[in-house]
Every structure is written in C-alpha cells, then in structure tokens.
Short mmCIF file of N, CA and C in Angstrom, two decimals:
data_model
loop_
_atom_site.label_atom_id
_atom_site.label_comp_id
_atom_site.label_asym_id
_atom_site.label_seq_id
_atom_site.Cartn_x
_atom_site.Cartn_y
_atom_site.Cartn_z
N UNK A 17 2.58 -10.80 5.91
CA UNK A 17 3.85 -10.18 5.53
C UNK A 17 4.70 -11.22 4.83
N UNK A 18 4.99 -11.01 3.55
CA UNK A 18 5.75 -11.99 2.78
C UNK A 18 7.25 -11.82 3.01
N UNK A 19 7.75 -10.58 2.83
CA UNK A 19 9.19 -10.36 2.94
C UNK A 19 9.51 -8.87 2.94
N UNK A 20 10.72 -8.59 3.39
CA UNK A 20 11.33 -7.28 3.23
C UNK A 20 12.69 -7.52 2.60
N UNK A 21 13.14 -6.61 1.77
CA UNK A 21 14.49 -6.73 1.20
C UNK A 21 14.95 -5.38 0.68
N UNK A 22 16.26 -5.23 0.59
CA UNK A 22 16.89 -4.00 0.12
C UNK A 22 17.47 -4.27 -1.26
N UNK A 23 17.09 -3.47 -2.24
CA UNK A 23 17.56 -3.65 -3.60
C UNK A 23 17.44 -2.30 -4.32
N UNK A 24 17.15 -2.34 -5.61
CA UNK A 24 16.84 -1.13 -6.37
C UNK A 24 15.51 -1.35 -7.08
N UNK A 25 14.80 -0.27 -7.32
CA UNK A 25 13.55 -0.35 -8.06
C UNK A 25 13.88 -0.79 -9.48
N UNK A 26 13.24 -1.85 -9.94
CA UNK A 26 13.58 -2.43 -11.23
C UNK A 26 12.73 -1.96 -12.39
N UNK A 27 11.65 -1.23 -12.13
CA UNK A 27 10.76 -0.83 -13.22
C UNK A 27 10.08 0.49 -12.92
N UNK A 28 9.53 1.08 -13.96
CA UNK A 28 8.78 2.32 -13.78
C UNK A 28 9.65 3.56 -13.76
N UNK A 29 9.05 4.66 -13.37
CA UNK A 29 9.72 5.96 -13.40
C UNK A 29 10.90 6.05 -12.44
N UNK A 30 10.93 5.23 -11.39
CA UNK A 30 11.99 5.27 -10.39
C UNK A 30 13.02 4.15 -10.60
N UNK A 31 13.09 3.58 -11.79
CA UNK A 31 14.05 2.51 -12.09
C UNK A 31 15.46 2.92 -11.67
N UNK A 32 16.12 2.00 -10.98
CA UNK A 32 17.50 2.21 -10.58
C UNK A 32 17.67 2.88 -9.23
N UNK A 33 16.57 3.23 -8.57
CA UNK A 33 16.64 3.93 -7.28
C UNK A 33 16.78 2.93 -6.14
N UNK A 34 17.70 3.24 -5.24
CA UNK A 34 17.92 2.45 -4.03
C UNK A 34 16.61 2.35 -3.25
N UNK A 35 16.15 1.13 -2.97
CA UNK A 35 14.82 0.97 -2.37
C UNK A 35 14.78 -0.16 -1.35
N UNK A 36 13.98 0.03 -0.32
CA UNK A 36 13.67 -1.00 0.66
C UNK A 36 12.24 -1.43 0.38
N UNK A 37 12.05 -2.72 0.10
CA UNK A 37 10.74 -3.24 -0.27
C UNK A 37 10.06 -3.90 0.92
N UNK A 38 8.79 -3.61 1.09
CA UNK A 38 7.94 -4.29 2.06
C UNK A 38 6.85 -4.97 1.25
N UNK A 39 6.95 -6.30 1.13
CA UNK A 39 5.97 -7.05 0.33
C UNK A 39 4.92 -7.64 1.26
N UNK A 40 3.68 -7.14 1.11
CA UNK A 40 2.58 -7.61 1.93
C UNK A 40 1.91 -8.83 1.30
N UNK A 41 1.33 -9.66 2.15
CA UNK A 41 0.68 -10.89 1.70
C UNK A 41 -0.78 -10.62 1.35
N UNK A 42 -1.28 -11.43 0.43
CA UNK A 42 -2.67 -11.38 0.02
C UNK A 42 -2.85 -10.71 -1.32
N UNK A 43 -3.57 -11.40 -2.21
CA UNK A 43 -3.92 -10.81 -3.50
C UNK A 43 -5.12 -11.57 -4.05
N UNK A 44 -6.10 -10.82 -4.52
CA UNK A 44 -7.28 -11.42 -5.14
C UNK A 44 -7.46 -10.95 -6.58
N UNK A 45 -6.39 -10.44 -7.17
CA UNK A 45 -6.45 -9.93 -8.54
C UNK A 45 -6.17 -11.06 -9.54
N UNK A 46 -5.17 -11.90 -9.24
CA UNK A 46 -4.92 -13.11 -10.02
C UNK A 46 -4.35 -12.91 -11.40
N UNK A 47 -3.37 -12.04 -11.57
CA UNK A 47 -2.75 -11.83 -12.87
C UNK A 47 -2.03 -13.11 -13.32
N UNK A 48 -2.28 -13.58 -14.53
CA UNK A 48 -1.65 -14.82 -14.99
C UNK A 48 -0.13 -14.72 -15.09
N UNK A 49 0.40 -13.53 -15.31
CA UNK A 49 1.85 -13.35 -15.47
C UNK A 49 2.56 -13.02 -14.16
N UNK A 50 1.84 -12.99 -13.05
CA UNK A 50 2.41 -12.58 -11.77
C UNK A 50 3.67 -13.37 -11.43
N UNK A 51 4.73 -12.64 -11.01
CA UNK A 51 5.97 -13.31 -10.62
C UNK A 51 6.10 -13.43 -9.10
N UNK A 52 5.01 -13.11 -8.38
CA UNK A 52 5.02 -13.27 -6.92
C UNK A 52 3.75 -14.00 -6.46
N UNK A 53 3.37 -15.06 -7.17
CA UNK A 53 2.16 -15.80 -6.82
C UNK A 53 2.23 -16.38 -5.40
N UNK A 54 3.43 -16.56 -4.90
CA UNK A 54 3.58 -17.07 -3.53
C UNK A 54 3.01 -16.09 -2.50
N UNK A 55 2.78 -14.85 -2.90
CA UNK A 55 2.24 -13.84 -1.97
C UNK A 55 0.71 -13.85 -1.90
N UNK A 56 0.05 -14.57 -2.79
CA UNK A 56 -1.40 -14.46 -2.91
C UNK A 56 -2.17 -14.89 -1.66
N UNK A 57 -1.77 -16.00 -1.04
CA UNK A 57 -2.49 -16.51 0.12
C UNK A 57 -1.91 -15.90 1.39
N UNK A 58 -2.63 -14.96 1.97
CA UNK A 58 -2.13 -14.24 3.15
C UNK A 58 -1.95 -15.15 4.35
N UNK A 59 -2.71 -16.24 4.41
CA UNK A 59 -2.64 -17.14 5.57
C UNK A 59 -1.34 -17.94 5.62
N UNK A 60 -0.59 -17.95 4.54
CA UNK A 60 0.68 -18.69 4.50
C UNK A 60 1.86 -17.88 5.02
N UNK A 61 1.60 -16.64 5.40
CA UNK A 61 2.69 -15.75 5.79
C UNK A 61 2.41 -15.16 7.17
N UNK A 62 3.46 -14.99 7.97
CA UNK A 62 3.27 -14.45 9.33
C UNK A 62 2.98 -12.95 9.31
N UNK A 63 2.31 -12.51 10.35
CA UNK A 63 2.10 -11.08 10.51
C UNK A 63 3.30 -10.49 11.24
N UNK A 64 3.56 -9.20 11.00
CA UNK A 64 4.64 -8.50 11.69
C UNK A 64 4.11 -7.19 12.22
N UNK A 65 4.74 -6.72 13.27
CA UNK A 65 4.34 -5.45 13.85
C UNK A 65 4.78 -4.30 12.96
N UNK A 66 3.92 -3.31 12.82
CA UNK A 66 4.24 -2.12 12.04
C UNK A 66 5.52 -1.47 12.56
N UNK A 67 5.65 -1.38 13.87
CA UNK A 67 6.83 -0.74 14.47
C UNK A 67 8.12 -1.46 14.07
N UNK A 68 8.06 -2.78 13.94
CA UNK A 68 9.25 -3.54 13.53
C UNK A 68 9.61 -3.27 12.07
N UNK A 69 8.61 -3.14 11.22
CA UNK A 69 8.86 -2.84 9.81
C UNK A 69 9.47 -1.45 9.66
N UNK A 70 8.95 -0.50 10.42
CA UNK A 70 9.48 0.86 10.37
C UNK A 70 10.93 0.88 10.85
N UNK A 71 11.22 0.17 11.94
CA UNK A 71 12.58 0.11 12.48
C UNK A 71 13.53 -0.54 11.47
N UNK A 72 13.08 -1.59 10.81
CA UNK A 72 13.93 -2.27 9.81
C UNK A 72 14.22 -1.33 8.63
N UNK A 73 13.22 -0.62 8.18
CA UNK A 73 13.42 0.33 7.08
C UNK A 73 14.38 1.44 7.50
N UNK A 74 14.20 1.97 8.69
CA UNK A 74 15.06 3.08 9.17
C UNK A 74 16.51 2.64 9.29
N UNK A 75 16.74 1.37 9.56
CA UNK A 75 18.10 0.86 9.74
C UNK A 75 18.80 0.60 8.41
N UNK A 76 18.08 0.77 7.31
CA UNK A 76 18.61 0.51 5.98
C UNK A 76 19.04 1.82 5.33
N UNK A 77 20.13 1.78 4.60
CA UNK A 77 20.59 2.97 3.86
C UNK A 77 19.81 3.02 2.55
N UNK A 78 18.70 3.76 2.54
CA UNK A 78 17.78 3.71 1.41
C UNK A 78 17.40 5.10 0.92
N UNK A 79 16.86 5.14 -0.28
CA UNK A 79 16.31 6.39 -0.82
C UNK A 79 14.79 6.40 -0.69
N UNK A 80 14.16 5.24 -0.94
CA UNK A 80 12.70 5.13 -0.87
C UNK A 80 12.31 3.80 -0.25
N UNK A 81 11.12 3.77 0.33
CA UNK A 81 10.49 2.54 0.80
C UNK A 81 9.33 2.26 -0.15
N UNK A 82 9.23 1.01 -0.62
CA UNK A 82 8.16 0.64 -1.53
C UNK A 82 7.29 -0.42 -0.87
N UNK A 83 6.02 -0.09 -0.70
CA UNK A 83 5.05 -1.06 -0.19
C UNK A 83 4.40 -1.70 -1.41
N UNK A 84 4.53 -3.02 -1.50
CA UNK A 84 4.07 -3.76 -2.66
C UNK A 84 3.39 -5.04 -2.20
N UNK A 85 3.12 -5.93 -3.10
CA UNK A 85 2.44 -7.17 -2.73
C UNK A 85 2.73 -8.25 -3.73
N UNK A 86 1.80 -9.13 -3.82
CA UNK A 86 0.38 -9.15 -3.59
C UNK A 86 -0.29 -7.86 -3.99
N UNK A 87 -1.41 -7.65 -3.33
CA UNK A 87 -2.16 -6.40 -3.50
C UNK A 87 -2.24 -5.70 -2.15
N UNK A 88 -1.37 -4.70 -1.94
CA UNK A 88 -1.29 -4.07 -0.62
C UNK A 88 -2.55 -3.37 -0.15
N UNK A 89 -3.39 -2.89 -1.06
CA UNK A 89 -4.59 -2.18 -0.63
C UNK A 89 -5.68 -3.12 -0.10
N UNK A 90 -5.40 -4.39 -0.03
CA UNK A 90 -6.30 -5.30 0.68
C UNK A 90 -6.22 -5.00 2.18
N UNK A 91 -5.19 -4.27 2.59
CA UNK A 91 -4.95 -3.92 3.99
C UNK A 91 -5.12 -2.41 4.16
N UNK A 92 -5.44 -1.99 5.37
CA UNK A 92 -5.45 -0.56 5.68
C UNK A 92 -3.99 -0.15 5.87
N UNK A 93 -3.49 0.69 4.99
CA UNK A 93 -2.08 1.06 4.99
C UNK A 93 -1.79 2.34 5.75
N UNK A 94 -2.78 2.88 6.43
CA UNK A 94 -2.61 4.15 7.13
C UNK A 94 -1.50 4.11 8.17
N UNK A 95 -1.54 3.15 9.07
CA UNK A 95 -0.57 3.08 10.16
C UNK A 95 0.85 2.89 9.63
N UNK A 96 1.02 1.96 8.69
CA UNK A 96 2.35 1.68 8.15
C UNK A 96 2.90 2.87 7.36
N UNK A 97 2.11 3.41 6.44
CA UNK A 97 2.60 4.52 5.62
C UNK A 97 2.85 5.77 6.45
N UNK A 98 1.94 6.07 7.36
CA UNK A 98 2.12 7.26 8.20
C UNK A 98 3.32 7.10 9.12
N UNK A 99 3.54 5.89 9.64
CA UNK A 99 4.70 5.64 10.50
C UNK A 99 6.01 5.78 9.76
N UNK A 100 6.05 5.27 8.54
CA UNK A 100 7.27 5.38 7.73
C UNK A 100 7.56 6.85 7.40
N UNK A 101 6.52 7.59 7.04
CA UNK A 101 6.71 9.00 6.71
C UNK A 101 7.09 9.81 7.94
N UNK A 102 6.52 9.47 9.10
CA UNK A 102 6.87 10.16 10.34
C UNK A 102 8.33 9.91 10.72
N UNK A 103 8.87 8.77 10.23
CA UNK A 103 10.28 8.44 10.48
C UNK A 103 11.19 9.14 9.48
N UNK A 104 10.62 9.97 8.62
CA UNK A 104 11.41 10.74 7.66
C UNK A 104 11.71 10.01 6.37
N UNK A 105 10.97 8.95 6.09
CA UNK A 105 11.24 8.15 4.89
C UNK A 105 10.27 8.53 3.77
N UNK A 106 10.76 8.43 2.53
CA UNK A 106 9.93 8.65 1.35
C UNK A 106 9.24 7.33 1.03
N UNK A 107 7.91 7.32 0.95
CA UNK A 107 7.15 6.08 0.84
C UNK A 107 6.39 6.01 -0.49
N UNK A 108 6.59 4.89 -1.19
CA UNK A 108 5.92 4.63 -2.46
C UNK A 108 4.97 3.45 -2.30
N UNK A 109 3.94 3.41 -3.12
CA UNK A 109 2.99 2.30 -3.15
C UNK A 109 2.90 1.76 -4.56
N UNK A 110 2.89 0.43 -4.68
CA UNK A 110 2.62 -0.24 -5.96
C UNK A 110 1.31 -1.00 -5.79
N UNK A 111 0.31 -0.70 -6.61
CA UNK A 111 -1.01 -1.29 -6.43
C UNK A 111 -1.76 -1.42 -7.75
N UNK A 112 -2.69 -2.38 -7.77
CA UNK A 112 -3.63 -2.48 -8.89
C UNK A 112 -4.81 -1.54 -8.68
N UNK A 113 -4.94 -1.03 -7.46
CA UNK A 113 -6.05 -0.12 -7.15
C UNK A 113 -7.38 -0.82 -7.01
N UNK A 114 -7.38 -2.13 -6.86
CA UNK A 114 -8.62 -2.91 -6.84
C UNK A 114 -9.41 -2.78 -5.54
N UNK A 115 -8.83 -2.16 -4.54
CA UNK A 115 -9.49 -1.98 -3.24
C UNK A 115 -9.46 -0.51 -2.86
N UNK A 116 -10.30 -0.09 -1.91
CA UNK A 116 -10.32 1.32 -1.51
C UNK A 116 -8.95 1.82 -1.08
N UNK A 117 -8.63 3.03 -1.48
CA UNK A 117 -7.33 3.62 -1.18
C UNK A 117 -7.21 3.92 0.30
N UNK A 118 -6.04 3.63 0.87
CA UNK A 118 -5.75 3.99 2.26
C UNK A 118 -4.28 4.33 2.36
N UNK A 119 -3.94 5.17 3.34
CA UNK A 119 -2.55 5.51 3.56
C UNK A 119 -2.18 6.86 2.99
N UNK A 120 -0.91 7.21 3.24
CA UNK A 120 -0.35 8.48 2.79
C UNK A 120 0.99 8.21 2.12
N UNK A 121 1.14 8.61 0.86
CA UNK A 121 2.30 8.23 0.07
C UNK A 121 2.90 9.42 -0.67
N UNK A 122 4.19 9.31 -0.94
CA UNK A 122 4.88 10.31 -1.74
C UNK A 122 4.75 10.00 -3.23
N UNK A 123 4.47 8.74 -3.55
CA UNK A 123 4.37 8.31 -4.95
C UNK A 123 3.48 7.07 -5.00
N UNK A 124 2.55 7.04 -5.95
CA UNK A 124 1.66 5.89 -6.12
C UNK A 124 1.77 5.38 -7.54
N UNK A 125 2.26 4.14 -7.68
CA UNK A 125 2.30 3.46 -8.96
C UNK A 125 1.04 2.62 -9.08
N UNK A 126 0.25 2.95 -10.07
CA UNK A 126 -1.04 2.32 -10.30
C UNK A 126 -0.94 1.42 -11.52
N UNK A 127 -1.15 0.12 -11.31
CA UNK A 127 -1.08 -0.85 -12.40
C UNK A 127 -2.41 -1.60 -12.47
N UNK A 128 -3.42 -1.02 -13.12
CA UNK A 128 -4.77 -1.60 -13.12
C UNK A 128 -4.84 -2.88 -13.94
N UNK A 129 -5.76 -3.76 -13.50
CA UNK A 129 -5.97 -5.04 -14.18
C UNK A 129 -7.45 -5.22 -14.51
N UNK A 130 -7.71 -5.74 -15.68
CA UNK A 130 -9.10 -5.98 -16.09
C UNK A 130 -9.77 -7.05 -15.24
N UNK A 131 -8.99 -8.00 -14.74
CA UNK A 131 -9.56 -9.12 -13.98
C UNK A 131 -10.24 -8.66 -12.69
N UNK A 132 -9.82 -7.54 -12.15
CA UNK A 132 -10.45 -6.95 -10.95
C UNK A 132 -10.32 -5.44 -11.10
N UNK A 133 -11.31 -4.80 -11.70
CA UNK A 133 -11.22 -3.37 -12.01
C UNK A 133 -10.94 -2.50 -10.79
N UNK A 134 -10.32 -1.36 -11.03
CA UNK A 134 -9.92 -0.46 -9.96
C UNK A 134 -11.11 0.14 -9.20
N UNK A 135 -10.86 0.42 -7.93
CA UNK A 135 -11.81 1.15 -7.09
C UNK A 135 -11.67 2.63 -7.45
N UNK A 136 -12.76 3.35 -7.50
CA UNK A 136 -12.73 4.75 -7.94
C UNK A 136 -11.85 5.64 -7.07
N UNK A 137 -11.57 5.23 -5.83
CA UNK A 137 -10.77 6.07 -4.93
C UNK A 137 -9.30 6.16 -5.33
N UNK A 138 -8.84 5.30 -6.23
CA UNK A 138 -7.42 5.30 -6.62
C UNK A 138 -7.10 6.44 -7.58
N UNK A 139 -8.02 6.79 -8.46
CA UNK A 139 -7.69 7.68 -9.57
C UNK A 139 -7.09 9.04 -9.17
N UNK A 140 -7.58 9.73 -8.15
CA UNK A 140 -6.96 11.01 -7.80
C UNK A 140 -5.59 10.87 -7.14
N UNK A 141 -5.22 9.66 -6.72
CA UNK A 141 -3.98 9.44 -5.96
C UNK A 141 -2.77 9.11 -6.84
N UNK A 142 -3.00 8.82 -8.10
CA UNK A 142 -1.99 8.24 -8.98
C UNK A 142 -0.87 9.22 -9.34
N UNK A 143 0.37 8.74 -9.20
CA UNK A 143 1.55 9.48 -9.65
C UNK A 143 2.08 8.90 -10.96
N UNK A 144 1.85 7.60 -11.13
CA UNK A 144 2.39 6.86 -12.27
C UNK A 144 1.40 5.78 -12.66
N UNK A 145 1.01 5.74 -13.92
CA UNK A 145 0.16 4.69 -14.46
C UNK A 145 1.05 3.73 -15.23
N UNK A 146 1.01 2.46 -14.85
CA UNK A 146 1.85 1.45 -15.51
C UNK A 146 0.94 0.29 -15.92
N UNK A 147 0.78 0.10 -17.22
CA UNK A 147 -0.10 -0.94 -17.73
C UNK A 147 0.73 -2.02 -18.41
N UNK A 148 0.52 -3.25 -17.97
CA UNK A 148 1.19 -4.40 -18.57
C UNK A 148 0.46 -4.73 -19.87
N UNK A 149 1.24 -4.91 -20.94
CA UNK A 149 0.66 -5.14 -22.27
C UNK A 149 1.11 -6.50 -22.81
N UNK A 150 0.12 -7.34 -23.09
CA UNK A 150 0.39 -8.63 -23.72
C UNK A 150 -0.22 -8.70 -25.12
N UNK A 151 -1.25 -7.84 -25.38
CA UNK A 151 -1.93 -7.87 -26.68
C UNK A 151 -2.54 -6.49 -26.94
N UNK A 152 -3.01 -6.24 -28.17
CA UNK A 152 -3.54 -4.92 -28.52
C UNK A 152 -4.69 -4.43 -27.64
N UNK A 153 -5.51 -5.34 -27.12
CA UNK A 153 -6.64 -4.91 -26.29
C UNK A 153 -6.15 -4.25 -25.00
N UNK A 154 -4.94 -4.59 -24.55
CA UNK A 154 -4.39 -3.95 -23.35
C UNK A 154 -4.08 -2.48 -23.60
N UNK A 155 -3.83 -2.11 -24.84
CA UNK A 155 -3.59 -0.70 -25.16
C UNK A 155 -4.87 0.12 -25.01
N UNK A 156 -6.00 -0.45 -25.39
CA UNK A 156 -7.30 0.21 -25.19
C UNK A 156 -7.58 0.36 -23.70
N UNK A 157 -7.29 -0.67 -22.92
CA UNK A 157 -7.45 -0.62 -21.46
C UNK A 157 -6.58 0.49 -20.89
N UNK A 158 -5.36 0.60 -21.37
CA UNK A 158 -4.45 1.65 -20.90
C UNK A 158 -5.03 3.03 -21.16
N UNK A 159 -5.56 3.25 -22.34
CA UNK A 159 -6.15 4.55 -22.68
C UNK A 159 -7.39 4.83 -21.83
N UNK A 160 -8.21 3.81 -21.58
CA UNK A 160 -9.38 3.99 -20.72
C UNK A 160 -8.96 4.43 -19.32
N UNK A 161 -7.91 3.82 -18.80
CA UNK A 161 -7.44 4.17 -17.46
C UNK A 161 -6.78 5.56 -17.45
N UNK A 162 -6.05 5.88 -18.49
CA UNK A 162 -5.39 7.18 -18.57
C UNK A 162 -6.40 8.33 -18.60
N UNK A 163 -7.57 8.07 -19.15
CA UNK A 163 -8.60 9.11 -19.23
C UNK A 163 -9.18 9.46 -17.86
N UNK A 164 -8.88 8.64 -16.84
CA UNK A 164 -9.48 8.84 -15.52
C UNK A 164 -8.50 9.39 -14.47
N UNK A 165 -7.28 9.67 -14.89
CA UNK A 165 -6.26 10.14 -13.95
C UNK A 165 -5.85 11.57 -14.30
N UNK A 166 -5.18 12.27 -13.37
CA UNK A 166 -4.71 13.62 -13.70
C UNK A 166 -3.80 13.61 -14.93
N UNK A 167 -3.83 14.68 -15.70
CA UNK A 167 -3.10 14.73 -16.98
C UNK A 167 -1.59 14.73 -16.81
N UNK A 168 -1.08 15.13 -15.65
CA UNK A 168 0.38 15.19 -15.46
C UNK A 168 1.00 13.89 -14.97
N UNK A 169 0.22 12.83 -14.86
CA UNK A 169 0.71 11.53 -14.39
C UNK A 169 1.62 10.91 -15.44
N UNK A 170 2.71 10.28 -14.99
CA UNK A 170 3.61 9.54 -15.87
C UNK A 170 2.85 8.31 -16.38
N UNK A 171 2.84 8.10 -17.69
CA UNK A 171 2.10 6.99 -18.30
C UNK A 171 3.08 6.01 -18.93
N UNK A 172 3.04 4.77 -18.44
CA UNK A 172 4.00 3.75 -18.87
C UNK A 172 3.29 2.51 -19.40
N UNK A 173 3.85 1.97 -20.46
CA UNK A 173 3.41 0.68 -20.99
C UNK A 173 4.55 -0.31 -20.76
N UNK A 174 4.21 -1.44 -20.17
CA UNK A 174 5.25 -2.42 -19.82
C UNK A 174 4.96 -3.73 -20.52
N UNK A 175 5.90 -4.25 -21.31
CA UNK A 175 5.67 -5.52 -21.98
C UNK A 175 5.51 -6.65 -20.98
N UNK A 176 4.59 -7.55 -21.27
CA UNK A 176 4.43 -8.74 -20.44
C UNK A 176 5.63 -9.64 -20.70
N UNK A 177 6.36 -9.99 -19.65
CA UNK A 177 7.65 -10.66 -19.74
C UNK A 177 7.62 -11.90 -20.63
N UNK A 178 6.55 -12.69 -20.57
CA UNK A 178 6.49 -13.94 -21.31
C UNK A 178 5.87 -13.82 -22.70
N UNK A 179 5.63 -12.61 -23.17
CA UNK A 179 5.00 -12.39 -24.48
C UNK A 179 5.94 -11.55 -25.35
N UNK A 180 6.84 -12.19 -26.09
CA UNK A 180 7.84 -11.45 -26.87
C UNK A 180 7.25 -10.42 -27.84
N UNK A 181 6.09 -10.67 -28.42
CA UNK A 181 5.49 -9.73 -29.37
C UNK A 181 5.06 -8.43 -28.70
N UNK A 182 4.92 -8.44 -27.38
CA UNK A 182 4.46 -7.24 -26.69
C UNK A 182 5.49 -6.11 -26.78
N UNK A 183 6.77 -6.44 -26.92
CA UNK A 183 7.81 -5.40 -27.02
C UNK A 183 7.62 -4.56 -28.27
N UNK A 184 7.45 -5.20 -29.42
CA UNK A 184 7.28 -4.45 -30.67
C UNK A 184 5.93 -3.73 -30.69
N UNK A 185 4.91 -4.33 -30.10
CA UNK A 185 3.60 -3.70 -30.03
C UNK A 185 3.68 -2.38 -29.26
N UNK A 186 4.35 -2.39 -28.12
CA UNK A 186 4.51 -1.18 -27.32
C UNK A 186 5.39 -0.16 -28.03
N UNK A 187 6.48 -0.62 -28.62
CA UNK A 187 7.40 0.27 -29.31
C UNK A 187 6.66 1.08 -30.38
N UNK A 188 5.90 0.39 -31.22
CA UNK A 188 5.15 1.06 -32.28
C UNK A 188 4.10 2.01 -31.70
N UNK A 189 3.47 1.62 -30.61
CA UNK A 189 2.44 2.45 -30.01
C UNK A 189 3.03 3.75 -29.46
N UNK A 190 4.14 3.64 -28.76
CA UNK A 190 4.78 4.82 -28.18
C UNK A 190 5.25 5.79 -29.27
N UNK A 191 5.69 5.26 -30.41
CA UNK A 191 6.13 6.13 -31.51
C UNK A 191 5.00 7.02 -32.02
N UNK A 192 3.75 6.55 -31.91
CA UNK A 192 2.63 7.36 -32.40
C UNK A 192 1.79 7.95 -31.26
N UNK A 193 2.19 7.70 -30.01
CA UNK A 193 1.49 8.24 -28.84
C UNK A 193 2.54 8.75 -27.85
N UNK A 194 3.07 9.95 -28.09
CA UNK A 194 4.21 10.45 -27.31
C UNK A 194 3.92 10.71 -25.83
N UNK A 195 2.67 10.67 -25.42
CA UNK A 195 2.37 10.85 -24.01
C UNK A 195 2.70 9.59 -23.18
N UNK A 196 2.99 8.50 -23.87
CA UNK A 196 3.32 7.23 -23.22
C UNK A 196 4.82 6.97 -23.28
N UNK A 197 5.32 6.24 -22.29
CA UNK A 197 6.72 5.78 -22.25
C UNK A 197 6.74 4.26 -22.15
N UNK A 198 7.90 3.69 -22.40
CA UNK A 198 8.10 2.25 -22.23
C UNK A 198 8.75 2.00 -20.88
N UNK A 199 8.24 1.04 -20.15
CA UNK A 199 8.84 0.59 -18.90
C UNK A 199 9.29 -0.85 -19.07
N UNK A 200 10.53 -1.12 -18.75
CA UNK A 200 11.06 -2.48 -18.82
C UNK A 200 11.38 -2.98 -17.42
N UNK A 201 11.25 -4.26 -17.20
CA UNK A 201 11.58 -4.86 -15.90
C UNK A 201 13.09 -5.13 -15.86
N UNK A 202 13.84 -4.09 -15.56
CA UNK A 202 15.31 -4.20 -15.62
C UNK A 202 15.86 -5.20 -14.62
N UNK A 203 15.17 -5.43 -13.51
CA UNK A 203 15.64 -6.40 -12.54
C UNK A 203 15.67 -7.81 -13.12
N UNK A 204 14.82 -8.07 -14.10
CA UNK A 204 14.84 -9.39 -14.74
C UNK A 204 16.01 -9.50 -15.74
N UNK A 205 16.31 -8.40 -16.42
CA UNK A 205 17.44 -8.40 -17.36
C UNK A 205 18.78 -8.51 -16.63
N UNK A 206 18.85 -7.89 -15.46
CA UNK A 206 20.11 -7.83 -14.72
C UNK A 206 20.24 -8.91 -13.65
N UNK A 207 19.18 -9.72 -13.50
CA UNK A 207 19.18 -10.80 -12.50
C UNK A 207 19.42 -10.30 -11.09
N UNK A 208 18.81 -9.16 -10.75
CA UNK A 208 18.84 -8.70 -9.38
C UNK A 208 17.45 -8.83 -8.78
N UNK A 209 17.40 -8.85 -7.50
CA UNK A 209 16.11 -9.01 -6.84
C UNK A 209 15.35 -7.70 -6.85
#
C-alpha cells in the first residue's frame, strides 16, 4: 500500500470529479514516463487491512473511490472492491490490464502498454480506453486495442507529458478520427495532487 489521498480525478472521462485515491504498491509494467515509479517495488511499502481502507474512504466526503497503482491487478481486488461497494461507494479502477481481472467496479479505465500486453480478461470490463501517445506508432497500438473492446467505450488519447510533439500529433488524429477524444493530465497543469 503506497498511499491514500483525497483530491480530484485529474485525467480521463471523470476529470474534475471529487475522488479518494487508493494507490497500491507493485508494478511490473515499467512505463518510462511513469510519474509514480516509487510505487513499483511492493516490498518498500507497508500492507494495510482492507477494513481500514474502507473505513478511511467512508470517512471522506467523496464522489468516487479510485484504486490505482502501480499496477493494481497484480493483487486480487475482490475483497477491497466488494467491500467499498458494499459500503455504498462508487469504485473505479485504473489499470494497464496486464494481469487477470479481479474485483467488481463501477468504472474501469484501461491504459494498455506495449511493454507488458494486456491479459484477455480485461477487454469485456473496460469503460474507458486511455492510451498514452508519444509517437505515431502509439496511435496504431490504440486502434489495435480499441478493436478489442465494446464499441460504446470512451476512447481517449493522452499526450505523454514529456513529449511536446505528442500534443499536435493527437490533435490532428482526433480531427480525422471523431470516435477518439483528447485526455489531458489537468492535475499537472493545475499543480494539484
């Protein structure tokens, strides 16, 4: 368990929504642009009881709970997600989908990475596809992933923060592919957590 904090969702379809974040430790995907590399080694972080996490979330004035990481699907999320939902909370998941799907969620943000391809169990669960774009080949990857999810899923292209050319690349792509939207990391622009 890396951390919990109360803020707003900074990216994707739920941008600006009051959210309580539960950041789990451990990741074997290794994205070069990752802004939470401190979460990768699970052994550096203490474990916490599921009941304590649920109680902390319930005590917060929130709209949604977001389970994120690292890569949260490295863990069986059934107990945590079911407990949060049983407490009357709306539960979201942010994942690369690189491990077998577990848990019960109201919304699943799927951000697949080529470095560790998705497990087939993720595709029927997706509510939102969000692909980070640093170069044109990432657009082909995005289309490959979009072909495997339900047609009504929100499809987002997100510029890689450290690659300025990715903004214009995505802008031009969305103009000729109206099924896609642009997602920006507003928490970085506004300097909020």
